[in-house]
Tab-separated table of C-alpha atoms in Angstrom:
chain	number	residue	atom	x	y	z
A	19	MET	CA	24.895	-9.016	1.486
A	20	THR	CA	25.831	-10.048	5.039
A	21	ALA	CA	23.304	-11.475	7.485
A	22	ALA	CA	23.570	-8.281	9.520
A	23	ALA	CA	22.794	-6.137	6.506
A	24	MET	CA	19.795	-8.301	5.674
A	25	ASP	CA	18.498	-7.649	9.184
A	26	GLY	CA	18.760	-3.913	8.548
A	27	GLU	CA	21.977	-3.531	10.580
A	28	PRO	CA	25.502	-2.996	9.197
A	29	PRO	CA	28.326	-4.937	10.889
A	30	ALA	CA	29.038	-3.622	14.375
A	31	GLY	CA	32.102	-1.425	14.823
A	32	THR	CA	33.131	1.227	17.275
A	33	ALA	CA	30.746	3.987	18.206
A	34	ALA	CA	33.084	6.582	16.720
A	35	ASP	CA	33.308	4.766	13.373
A	36	LEU	CA	29.567	4.252	13.035
A	37	ALA	CA	28.466	7.617	14.342
A	38	LYS	CA	30.624	9.645	11.938
A	39	PRO	CA	29.267	10.128	8.371
A	40	PRO	CA	31.819	9.371	5.637
A	41	VAL	CA	33.524	12.294	3.918
A	42	ASN	CA	31.548	13.729	0.981
A	43	GLU	CA	28.588	11.499	1.838
A	44	PRO	CA	25.342	12.956	0.384
A	45	ARG	CA	23.147	14.064	3.243
A	46	GLU	CA	19.629	13.476	2.003
A	47	ALA	CA	18.556	12.952	5.620
A	48	GLU	CA	19.644	16.501	6.495
A	49	GLN	CA	17.395	17.882	3.755
A	50	PHE	CA	14.534	16.031	5.402
A	51	LEU	CA	15.427	17.337	8.860
A	52	MET	CA	15.323	20.907	7.541
A	53	GLN	CA	11.590	20.445	6.935
A	54	THR	CA	10.902	19.906	10.640
A	55	PRO	CA	9.799	22.737	12.952
A	56	GLN	CA	12.679	24.817	14.271
A	57	GLY	CA	13.844	23.854	17.744
A	58	ASN	CA	12.843	20.184	17.662
A	59	PRO	CA	13.894	18.060	14.668
A	60	LEU	CA	11.777	15.189	16.005
A	61	LEU	CA	8.506	16.922	15.080
A	62	LEU	CA	7.191	16.957	11.514
A	63	SER	CA	5.385	19.886	9.937
A	64	HIS	CA	3.969	18.205	6.829
A	65	THR	CA	0.294	18.154	5.924
A	66	LEU	CA	-1.487	15.404	4.014
A	67	GLN	CA	-1.833	17.667	0.984
A	68	GLU	CA	1.911	18.361	0.998
A	69	LEU	CA	2.683	14.642	1.066
A	70	LEU	CA	0.204	13.827	-1.702
A	71	SER	CA	1.534	16.639	-3.894
A	72	LYS	CA	5.149	15.402	-3.712
A	73	ASP	CA	4.528	13.122	-6.679
A	74	SER	CA	1.908	11.089	-8.501
A	75	VAL	CA	3.282	7.936	-10.103
A	76	GLN	CA	1.372	5.842	-12.629
A	77	VAL	CA	2.159	2.155	-13.148
A	78	GLU	CA	0.686	0.701	-16.322
A	79	LEU	CA	0.944	-2.810	-17.672
A	80	ILE	CA	2.777	-3.335	-20.961
A	81	PRO	CA	1.607	-6.334	-23.030
A	82	GLU	CA	3.596	-9.466	-22.248
A	83	LYS	CA	6.807	-9.984	-24.161
A	84	LYS	CA	8.152	-13.407	-24.834
A	85	GLY	CA	11.503	-14.013	-23.202
A	86	LEU	CA	14.000	-16.735	-24.063
A	87	PHE	CA	12.285	-19.249	-21.796
A	88	LEU	CA	9.385	-17.556	-20.015
A	89	LYS	CA	7.056	-14.687	-20.611
A	90	HIS	CA	7.624	-11.706	-18.376
A	91	VAL	CA	5.520	-8.741	-17.371
A	92	GLU	CA	6.825	-5.223	-17.840
A	93	TYR	CA	5.478	-1.974	-16.434
A	94	GLU	CA	5.596	1.602	-17.618
A	95	VAL	CA	6.308	3.770	-14.563
A	96	SER	CA	5.545	7.468	-15.085
A	97	SER	CA	6.487	10.134	-12.539
A	98	LYS	CA	4.752	13.498	-12.586
A	99	ARG	CA	7.535	15.025	-10.497
A	100	PHE	CA	10.420	13.877	-12.712
A	101	LYS	CA	8.343	14.276	-15.896
A	102	CYS	CA	9.503	10.995	-17.399
A	103	SER	CA	8.480	7.389	-18.005
A	104	VAL	CA	10.669	4.321	-17.573
A	105	TYR	CA	10.141	0.600	-18.058
A	106	ARG	CA	10.490	-1.648	-15.043
A	107	ARG	CA	10.099	-5.348	-14.317
A	108	TYR	CA	8.993	-6.828	-11.019
A	109	ASN	CA	12.583	-7.792	-10.116
A	110	ASP	CA	13.601	-4.126	-10.505
A	111	PHE	CA	11.075	-3.275	-7.803
A	112	VAL	CA	12.501	-6.085	-5.635
A	113	VAL	CA	16.055	-4.708	-5.806
A	114	PHE	CA	14.802	-1.161	-5.193
A	115	HIS	CA	12.902	-2.435	-2.124
A	116	GLU	CA	16.018	-4.241	-0.813
A	117	MET	CA	18.186	-1.140	-1.218
A	118	LEU	CA	15.615	1.022	0.591
A	119	LEU	CA	15.565	-1.400	3.519
A	120	HIS	CA	19.365	-1.484	3.574
A	121	LYS	CA	19.656	2.306	3.605
A	122	PHE	CA	16.587	3.070	5.758
A	123	PRO	CA	16.190	0.139	8.182
A	124	TYR	CA	14.358	2.345	10.714
A	125	ARG	CA	11.719	3.721	8.335
A	126	MET	CA	8.396	2.445	6.982
A	127	VAL	CA	9.296	0.638	3.762
A	128	PRO	CA	6.030	-0.715	2.298
A	129	ALA	CA	5.978	-4.398	1.397
A	130	LEU	CA	5.918	-5.560	-2.213
A	131	PRO	CA	3.158	-7.791	-3.600
A	132	PRO	CA	4.085	-11.474	-3.966
A	133	LYS	CA	6.151	-12.860	-6.814
A	134	ARG	CA	4.411	-14.323	-9.810
A	135	VAL	CA	3.114	-17.840	-9.280
A	136	LEU	CA	2.699	-20.541	-11.889
A	137	GLY	CA	-0.479	-20.121	-13.842
A	138	ALA	CA	-0.944	-16.488	-12.755
A	139	ASP	CA	-4.069	-15.122	-14.395
A	140	ARG	CA	-5.042	-11.627	-15.505
A	141	GLU	CA	-6.689	-10.939	-12.150
A	142	PHE	CA	-3.433	-11.673	-10.287
A	143	ILE	CA	-1.397	-9.527	-12.699
A	144	GLU	CA	-3.811	-6.604	-12.387
A	145	SER	CA	-3.870	-6.947	-8.587
A	146	ARG	CA	-0.063	-6.864	-8.511
A	147	ARG	CA	0.041	-3.818	-10.794
A	148	ARG	CA	-2.248	-1.954	-8.397
A	149	ALA	CA	-0.101	-3.026	-5.434
A	150	LEU	CA	3.107	-1.851	-7.154
A	151	LYS	CA	1.449	1.491	-7.878
A	152	ARG	CA	0.509	1.889	-4.208
A	153	PHE	CA	4.044	0.914	-3.155
A	154	ILE	CA	5.847	3.404	-5.385
A	155	ASN	CA	3.467	6.257	-4.509
A	156	LEU	CA	3.914	5.691	-0.772
A	157	VAL	CA	7.689	5.674	-1.261
A	158	ALA	CA	7.651	8.755	-3.526
A	159	ARG	CA	5.684	10.706	-0.896
A	160	HIS	CA	7.673	9.572	2.144
A	161	PRO	CA	9.807	12.566	3.264
A	162	PRO	CA	13.266	10.930	3.565
A	163	PHE	CA	12.747	8.617	0.576
A	164	SER	CA	11.443	11.402	-1.660
A	165	GLU	CA	14.768	13.282	-1.364
A	166	ASP	CA	16.982	10.225	-1.797
A	167	VAL	CA	18.992	9.444	-4.925
A	168	LEU	CA	17.651	5.862	-4.932
A	169	LEU	CA	14.150	7.077	-5.741
A	170	LYS	CA	15.341	9.523	-8.392
A	171	LEU	CA	17.329	6.805	-10.145
A	172	PHE	CA	14.477	4.296	-10.013
A	173	LEU	CA	11.973	6.769	-11.482
A	174	SER	CA	14.208	8.406	-14.085
A	175	PHE	CA	17.045	6.066	-15.155
A	176	SER	CA	16.242	4.650	-18.592
A	177	GLY	CA	19.216	2.305	-18.987
A	178	SER	CA	18.930	-1.469	-19.016
A	179	ASP	CA	21.036	-2.153	-15.893
A	180	VAL	CA	18.927	-0.320	-13.308
A	181	GLN	CA	19.424	-3.090	-10.724
A	182	ASN	CA	23.221	-2.734	-10.795
A	183	LYS	CA	22.934	1.054	-10.660
A	184	LEU	CA	20.735	0.816	-7.551
A	185	ARG	CA	23.224	-1.523	-5.857
A	186	GLU	CA	26.127	0.782	-6.728
A	187	LEU	CA	24.393	3.710	-5.019
A	188	VAL	CA	24.230	1.772	-1.749
A	189	GLN	CA	27.569	-0.042	-1.959
A	190	GLY	CA	30.028	1.264	0.612
A	191	VAL	CA	27.491	3.750	1.992
A	192	GLY	CA	26.245	3.428	5.537
A	193	ASP	CA	22.603	3.369	6.501
A	194	GLU	CA	20.652	6.390	7.794
A	195	PHE	CA	22.197	6.050	11.255
A	196	VAL	CA	25.630	6.643	9.721
A	197	THR	CA	24.628	9.474	7.372
A	198	CYS	CA	22.283	11.455	9.654
A	199	ARG	CA	24.160	14.148	11.593
A	200	LEU	CA	21.697	13.943	14.501
A	201	ALA	CA	21.775	10.153	14.857
A	202	THR	CA	24.051	10.082	17.910
A	203	GLN	CA	21.963	12.831	19.577
A	204	ALA	CA	18.593	11.130	19.032
A	205	LYS	CA	18.173	10.363	22.747
A	206	ASP	CA	18.248	14.094	23.574
A	207	PHE	CA	15.115	14.748	21.487
A	208	LEU	CA	13.046	11.806	22.719
A	209	PRO	CA	10.412	12.212	25.445
A	210	ALA	CA	11.218	10.547	28.747
A	211	ASP	CA	8.310	8.115	28.410
A	212	ILE	CA	9.153	7.098	24.831
A	213	GLN	CA	8.782	3.370	25.567
A	214	ALA	CA	5.268	3.864	26.965
A	215	GLN	CA	4.364	6.107	24.013
A	216	PHE	CA	5.702	3.525	21.585
A	217	ALA	CA	3.617	0.753	23.173
A	218	ALA	CA	0.463	2.912	23.170
A	219	SER	CA	0.975	4.020	19.558
A	220	ARG	CA	1.572	0.468	18.442
A	221	GLU	CA	-1.649	-0.703	20.077
A	222	LEU	CA	-3.643	2.199	18.610
A	223	ILE	CA	-2.361	1.620	15.082
A	224	ARG	CA	-3.010	-2.106	15.394
A	225	ASN	CA	-6.649	-1.313	16.237
A	226	ILE	CA	-6.901	1.201	13.382
A	227	TYR	CA	-5.485	-1.399	10.989
A	228	ASN	CA	-8.034	-4.024	12.070
A	229	SER	CA	-10.933	-1.602	11.586
A	230	PHE	CA	-9.720	-0.394	8.188
A	231	TYR	CA	-9.185	-4.001	7.107
A	232	LYS	CA	-12.869	-4.699	7.767
A	233	LEU	CA	-13.907	-1.456	6.052
A	234	ARG	CA	-11.880	-2.441	2.985
A	235	ASP	CA	-13.569	-5.842	2.859
A	236	ARG	CA	-17.041	-4.262	3.049
A	237	ALA	CA	-16.118	-1.703	0.384
A	238	GLU	CA	-14.888	-4.504	-1.889
A	239	ARG	CA	-18.170	-6.343	-1.450
A	240	ILE	CA	-20.203	-3.193	-2.204
A	241	ALA	CA	-18.212	-2.495	-5.383
A	242	SER	CA	-18.450	-6.153	-6.393
A	243	ARG	CA	-22.205	-6.151	-5.861
A	244	ALA	CA	-22.554	-3.121	-8.150
A	245	ILE	CA	-20.708	-5.002	-10.906
A	246	ASP	CA	-22.771	-8.163	-10.279
A	247	ASN	CA	-25.909	-6.020	-10.404
A	248	ALA	CA	-24.772	-4.688	-13.776
A	249	SER	CA	-24.407	-8.216	-15.118
A	250	ASP	CA	-27.879	-9.168	-13.854
A	251	LEU	CA	-29.463	-6.049	-15.368
A	252	LEU	CA	-27.838	-6.735	-18.722
A	253	ILE	CA	-29.035	-10.349	-18.765
A	254	PHE	CA	-32.502	-9.253	-17.605
A	255	GLY	CA	-32.743	-6.835	-20.564
A	256	LYS	CA	-31.465	-9.425	-23.027
A	257	GLU	CA	-34.047	-11.943	-21.857
A	258	LEU	CA	-36.825	-9.380	-22.332
A	259	SER	CA	-35.489	-8.664	-25.809
A	260	ALA	CA	-35.323	-12.386	-26.622
A	261	LEU	CA	-38.904	-12.754	-25.435
A	262	GLY	CA	-39.997	-9.890	-27.677
A	263	SER	CA	-38.132	-11.350	-30.644
A	264	ASP	CA	-39.694	-14.816	-30.323
A	265	THR	CA	-40.999	-15.931	-33.720
A	266	THR	CA	-42.976	-18.935	-32.564
A	267	PRO	CA	-46.399	-18.688	-34.282
A	268	LEU	CA	-49.347	-18.078	-31.976
A	269	PRO	CA	-52.179	-20.628	-32.380
A	270	SER	CA	-55.462	-19.042	-33.523
A	271	TRP	CA	-57.404	-20.715	-30.690
A	272	ALA	CA	-55.101	-19.015	-28.128
A	273	ALA	CA	-55.261	-15.564	-29.707
A	274	LEU	CA	-59.072	-15.364	-30.039
A	275	ASN	CA	-58.594	-12.392	-32.372
A	276	ASN	CA	-56.730	-10.570	-29.574
A	277	ASN	CA	-53.399	-9.012	-30.552
A	278	THR	CA	-52.204	-8.588	-26.932
A	279	TRP	CA	-49.196	-10.893	-27.337
A	280	GLY	CA	-48.036	-9.113	-30.470
A	281	THR	CA	-48.295	-5.718	-28.738
A	282	LEU	CA	-46.389	-6.994	-25.739
A	283	LYS	CA	-43.620	-8.469	-27.885
A	284	GLN	CA	-43.199	-5.198	-29.751
A	285	ALA	CA	-42.803	-3.312	-26.467
A	286	LEU	CA	-40.463	-5.864	-24.855
A	287	LYS	CA	-38.131	-5.859	-27.861
A	288	GLY	CA	-36.970	-2.290	-27.221
A	289	LEU	CA	-36.458	-2.485	-23.445
A	290	SER	CA	-32.979	-4.062	-23.646
A	291	VAL	CA	-31.509	-0.660	-24.578
A	292	GLU	CA	-32.529	0.890	-21.248
A	293	PHE	CA	-31.406	-2.161	-19.274
A	294	ALA	CA	-28.035	-2.082	-21.053
A	295	LEU	CA	-27.735	1.576	-20.056
A	296	LEU	CA	-28.621	0.694	-16.449
A	297	ALA	CA	-25.966	-2.039	-16.510
A	298	ASP	CA	-23.401	0.436	-17.833
A	299	LYS	CA	-24.198	2.896	-15.018
A	300	ALA	CA	-23.864	0.119	-12.401
A	301	VAL	CA	-20.474	-0.933	-13.836
A	302	GLN	CA	-19.263	2.670	-13.777
A	303	GLN	CA	-20.270	2.993	-10.138
A	304	GLY	CA	-18.578	-0.289	-9.195
A	305	LYS	CA	-15.343	0.614	-11.020
A	306	GLN	CA	-15.331	4.105	-9.526
A	307	GLU	CA	-15.683	2.682	-6.025
A	308	GLU	CA	-12.889	0.195	-6.717
A	309	ASN	CA	-10.560	3.034	-7.758
A	310	ASP	CA	-11.619	5.830	-5.393
A	311	VAL	CA	-12.601	3.866	-2.293
A	312	VAL	CA	-11.137	0.345	-2.256
A	313	GLU	CA	-7.735	1.387	-3.645
A	314	LYS	CA	-7.396	4.279	-1.194
A	315	LEU	CA	-8.281	1.935	1.664
A	316	ASN	CA	-5.653	-0.514	0.370
A	317	LEU	CA	-3.114	2.328	0.197
A	318	PHE	CA	-3.737	3.241	3.822
A	319	LEU	CA	-3.642	-0.433	4.858
A	320	ASP	CA	-0.264	-0.834	3.092
A	321	LEU	CA	1.034	2.147	5.066
A	322	LEU	CA	-0.295	0.775	8.372
A	323	GLN	CA	1.182	-2.653	7.617
A	324	SER	CA	4.583	-1.068	6.936
A	325	TYR	CA	4.380	0.554	10.386
A	326	LYS	CA	3.610	-2.822	11.977
A	327	ASP	CA	6.560	-4.351	10.090
A	328	LEU	CA	8.806	-1.518	11.305
A	329	CYS	CA	7.809	-2.123	14.931
A	330	GLU	CA	8.682	-5.782	14.474
A	331	ARG	CA	12.050	-4.922	12.932
A	332	HIS	CA	12.757	-2.638	15.889
A	333	GLU	CA	12.065	-5.394	18.411
A	334	LYS	CA	13.735	-8.252	16.521
A	335	GLY	CA	16.571	-6.141	15.112
A	336	VAL	CA	18.357	-3.413	17.013
A	337	LEU	CA	16.657	-4.048	20.381
A	338	HIS	CA	17.408	-7.773	20.253
A	339	LYS	CA	21.024	-7.145	19.185
A	340	HIS	CA	21.461	-4.657	22.017
A	341	GLN	CA	20.273	-7.257	24.507
A	342	ARG	CA	22.610	-9.877	23.033
A	343	ALA	CA	25.535	-7.447	23.217
A	344	LEU	CA	24.809	-6.769	26.893
A	345	HIS	CA	24.652	-10.507	27.612
A	346	LYS	CA	27.971	-11.076	25.839
A	347	TYR	CA	29.545	-8.210	27.776
A	348	SER	CA	28.331	-9.702	31.038
A	349	MET	CA	29.902	-13.065	30.167
A	350	MET	CA	33.216	-11.383	29.301
A	351	LYS	CA	33.287	-9.538	32.625
A	352	LYS	CA	32.787	-12.836	34.429
A	353	GLN	CA	35.642	-14.388	32.451
A	354	MET	CA	37.840	-11.403	33.336
A	355	MET	CA	37.101	-11.769	37.030
A	356	SER	CA	37.798	-15.493	36.824
A	357	ALA	CA	41.112	-14.907	35.015
A	358	THR	CA	42.196	-12.352	37.625
A	359	VAL	CA	41.384	-14.704	40.499
A	360	GLN	CA	43.241	-17.573	38.843
A	361	ASN	CA	46.329	-15.364	38.140
A	362	LYS	CA	46.447	-16.226	34.440
A	363	GLU	CA	49.244	-14.971	32.154
A	364	PRO	CA	49.240	-11.190	31.507
A	365	GLU	CA	48.967	-11.709	27.731
A	366	SER	CA	45.662	-13.623	27.943
A	367	VAL	CA	44.290	-11.061	30.428
A	368	GLU	CA	45.247	-8.207	28.058
A	369	GLN	CA	43.482	-9.937	25.177
A	370	LEU	CA	40.376	-10.336	27.304
A	371	GLU	CA	40.546	-6.674	28.331
A	372	SER	CA	40.820	-5.662	24.666
A	373	ARG	CA	37.774	-7.761	23.791
A	374	ILE	CA	35.851	-6.192	26.656
A	375	VAL	CA	36.690	-2.688	25.390
A	376	GLU	CA	35.511	-3.680	21.892
A	377	GLN	CA	32.312	-5.072	23.347
A	378	GLU	CA	31.758	-1.883	25.332
A	379	ASN	CA	32.057	0.103	22.114
A	380	ALA	CA	29.621	-2.271	20.409
A	381	ILE	CA	27.151	-1.771	23.275
A	382	ILE	CA	27.455	2.021	23.008
A	383	THR	CA	26.757	1.748	19.271
A	384	MET	CA	23.777	-0.532	19.853
A	385	GLU	CA	22.394	1.888	22.450
A	386	LEU	CA	22.761	4.798	20.039
A	387	ARG	CA	21.081	2.769	17.294
A	388	ASN	CA	18.271	1.814	19.638
A	389	TYR	CA	17.556	5.475	20.426
A	390	PHE	CA	17.824	6.438	16.768
A	391	SER	CA	15.407	3.632	15.897
A	392	LEU	CA	12.941	5.037	18.463
A	393	TYR	CA	13.549	8.534	17.065
A	394	CYS	CA	12.598	7.326	13.586
A	395	LEU	CA	9.637	5.370	14.959
A	396	HIS	CA	8.371	8.548	16.598
A	397	GLN	CA	8.521	10.361	13.245
A	398	GLU	CA	6.925	7.454	11.383
A	399	THR	CA	4.085	7.482	13.923
A	400	GLN	CA	3.565	11.149	13.138
A	401	LEU	CA	3.420	10.284	9.428
A	402	ILE	CA	0.650	7.768	10.116
A	403	HIS	CA	-1.346	10.480	11.875
A	404	ILE	CA	-0.689	12.908	9.001
A	405	TYR	CA	-2.259	10.314	6.696
A	406	LEU	CA	-5.319	9.775	8.932
A	407	PRO	CA	-7.368	12.600	7.284
A	408	LEU	CA	-7.296	10.406	4.180
A	409	THR	CA	-10.294	8.776	5.869
A	410	SER	CA	-12.467	11.799	5.054
A	411	HIS	CA	-11.297	11.674	1.406
A	412	ILE	CA	-12.278	7.998	1.219
A	413	LEU	CA	-15.677	8.521	2.834
A	414	GLY	CA	-16.311	11.551	0.607
A	415	ALA	CA	-15.504	9.509	-2.506
A	416	PHE	CA	-17.815	6.711	-1.316
A	417	VAL	CA	-20.737	9.053	-0.572
A	418	ASN	CA	-20.302	10.941	-3.855
A	419	SER	CA	-20.152	7.688	-5.806
A	420	GLN	CA	-23.362	6.450	-4.197
A	421	ILE	CA	-25.174	9.767	-4.783
A	422	GLN	CA	-24.010	10.050	-8.394
A	423	GLY	CA	-24.656	6.390	-9.154
A	424	HIS	CA	-28.182	6.380	-7.723
A	425	LYS	CA	-28.949	9.717	-9.416
A	426	GLU	CA	-27.890	8.496	-12.853
A	427	MET	CA	-29.665	5.147	-12.490
A	428	SER	CA	-32.803	6.845	-11.174
A	429	LYS	CA	-32.841	9.014	-14.294
A	430	VAL	CA	-32.731	5.936	-16.545
A	431	TRP	CA	-35.446	4.173	-14.505
A	432	ASN	CA	-37.675	7.251	-14.824
A	433	GLU	CA	-37.090	7.348	-18.584
A	434	LEU	CA	-37.959	3.657	-18.780
A	435	LYS	CA	-41.240	3.912	-16.854
A	436	PRO	CA	-43.356	5.621	-19.610
A	437	LYS	CA	-42.281	2.940	-22.089
A	438	LEU	CA	-44.010	0.326	-19.945
A	439	SER	CA	-47.455	1.869	-20.516
A	440	CYS	CA	-47.936	-0.031	-23.762
A	441	LEU	CA	-47.555	-3.294	-21.834
A	442	PHE	CA	-50.869	-2.642	-20.081
A	443	VAL	CA	-53.943	-2.711	-22.344
A	444	GLY	CA	-57.355	-1.638	-20.949
A	445	SER	CA	-60.764	-2.927	-21.918
A	446	SER	CA	-60.951	-0.430	-24.768
A	447	SER	CA	-57.684	-1.761	-26.156
A	448	MET	CA	-56.056	1.607	-25.403
A	449	PRO	CA	-52.799	1.734	-23.467
A	450	THR	CA	-53.157	2.707	-19.813
A	451	PRO	CA	-50.460	3.582	-17.263
A	452	PRO	CA	-48.999	0.560	-15.478
A	453	LEU	CA	-50.638	-0.210	-12.171
A	454	SER	CA	-49.361	-2.307	-9.308
A	455	PRO	CA	-51.535	-5.413	-8.860
A	456	PRO	CA	-53.780	-5.338	-5.767
A	457	GLU	CA	-51.934	-6.666	-2.708
A	458	GLY	CA	-52.287	-10.409	-2.297
A	459	ASN	CA	-53.598	-11.075	-5.839
A	460	PHE	CA	-50.596	-13.192	-6.817
A	461	PHE	CA	-50.522	-15.164	-3.579
A	462	SER	CA	-54.239	-15.488	-2.591
A	463	ASN	CA	-55.527	-18.977	-1.952
């Protein structure tokens, strides 16, 4: 792949060459444009529910297989839309990601999780599996990507050479600027203050990202505390059970014919069951919040990060190349003026004129790409706002988890309370309901 292609830009040519889609080129982009409101292809008409219903992809870990030299991790990727399951390795995702960026340099392509590091543990592998699942679901629900042959091949091709097949689909095919019939007209659909809107949107989404990042961290801590609480409750119950099962003989001088310790031990022995149940409820709540709250927050953060990456690609890619092309053109014009003044040979002047014409064409192409990049950015910004109602889904899941978790644990606590009555023996040696000690009894001087 050339350096230009790696930057998301094919090699510069004339405006006519780059603006015209190749013959018989599949026009997935046109299918996407047909879903926009009539009259203005810039505006999107999708709802969050429509995006979420495009597909639901599961990514499950397959037990490690031993390779020739190293163990490798394999994933079972199951698409509800294509009704099939395929096996993929991490490197398959990497090639798929590269081909998406090559074909759609002006769209939000979510980042992949990091490569495996030496000594990667189960926690890292599980974290990467979750990240790959978020990645493929965001891609499968992204309007242009969802209609592209790259996605269909990745989710349905069951052969062993999926990486080569993905590369073949992109080889010799231009990026979205080349294949989209409206690419050269993008400027006509953009608002006059597009640069100001772009700057404002970028700032807003940066602020939203920062806030959601903090919310995700708090949600992680809450879910983690629920799991830690479960561990503490389980140990607490086990210690009570161990205390009740203690077989150390009680000296006769300590008992004084009182069987209180024996009664207490009998009662303590059975309490571990309720505490184990409480621990189980706490674990369920923590796991549910990890899946329904933390993961959804991570999904939205991945989307927001892909928007930030896209803005950076716009500034460092097409915009920067446009500026460089203008600078080069300016230098050529100066050389031309100098050659004319110095009465150089006609042949060298003609060569310079030819280079200037080529550079003018390159500038026209860069300008068209710049406007198309802004056109795509405008649509990607709309996609971010379509996803914003996901916030209410996340908050709803969090509130429901808290209500359900506290309700179920409260039920167990209430069932446990009557069993404590036998721990309190009155003067008549008959069990009495447990009472809270008078305030200050334990700490009075």
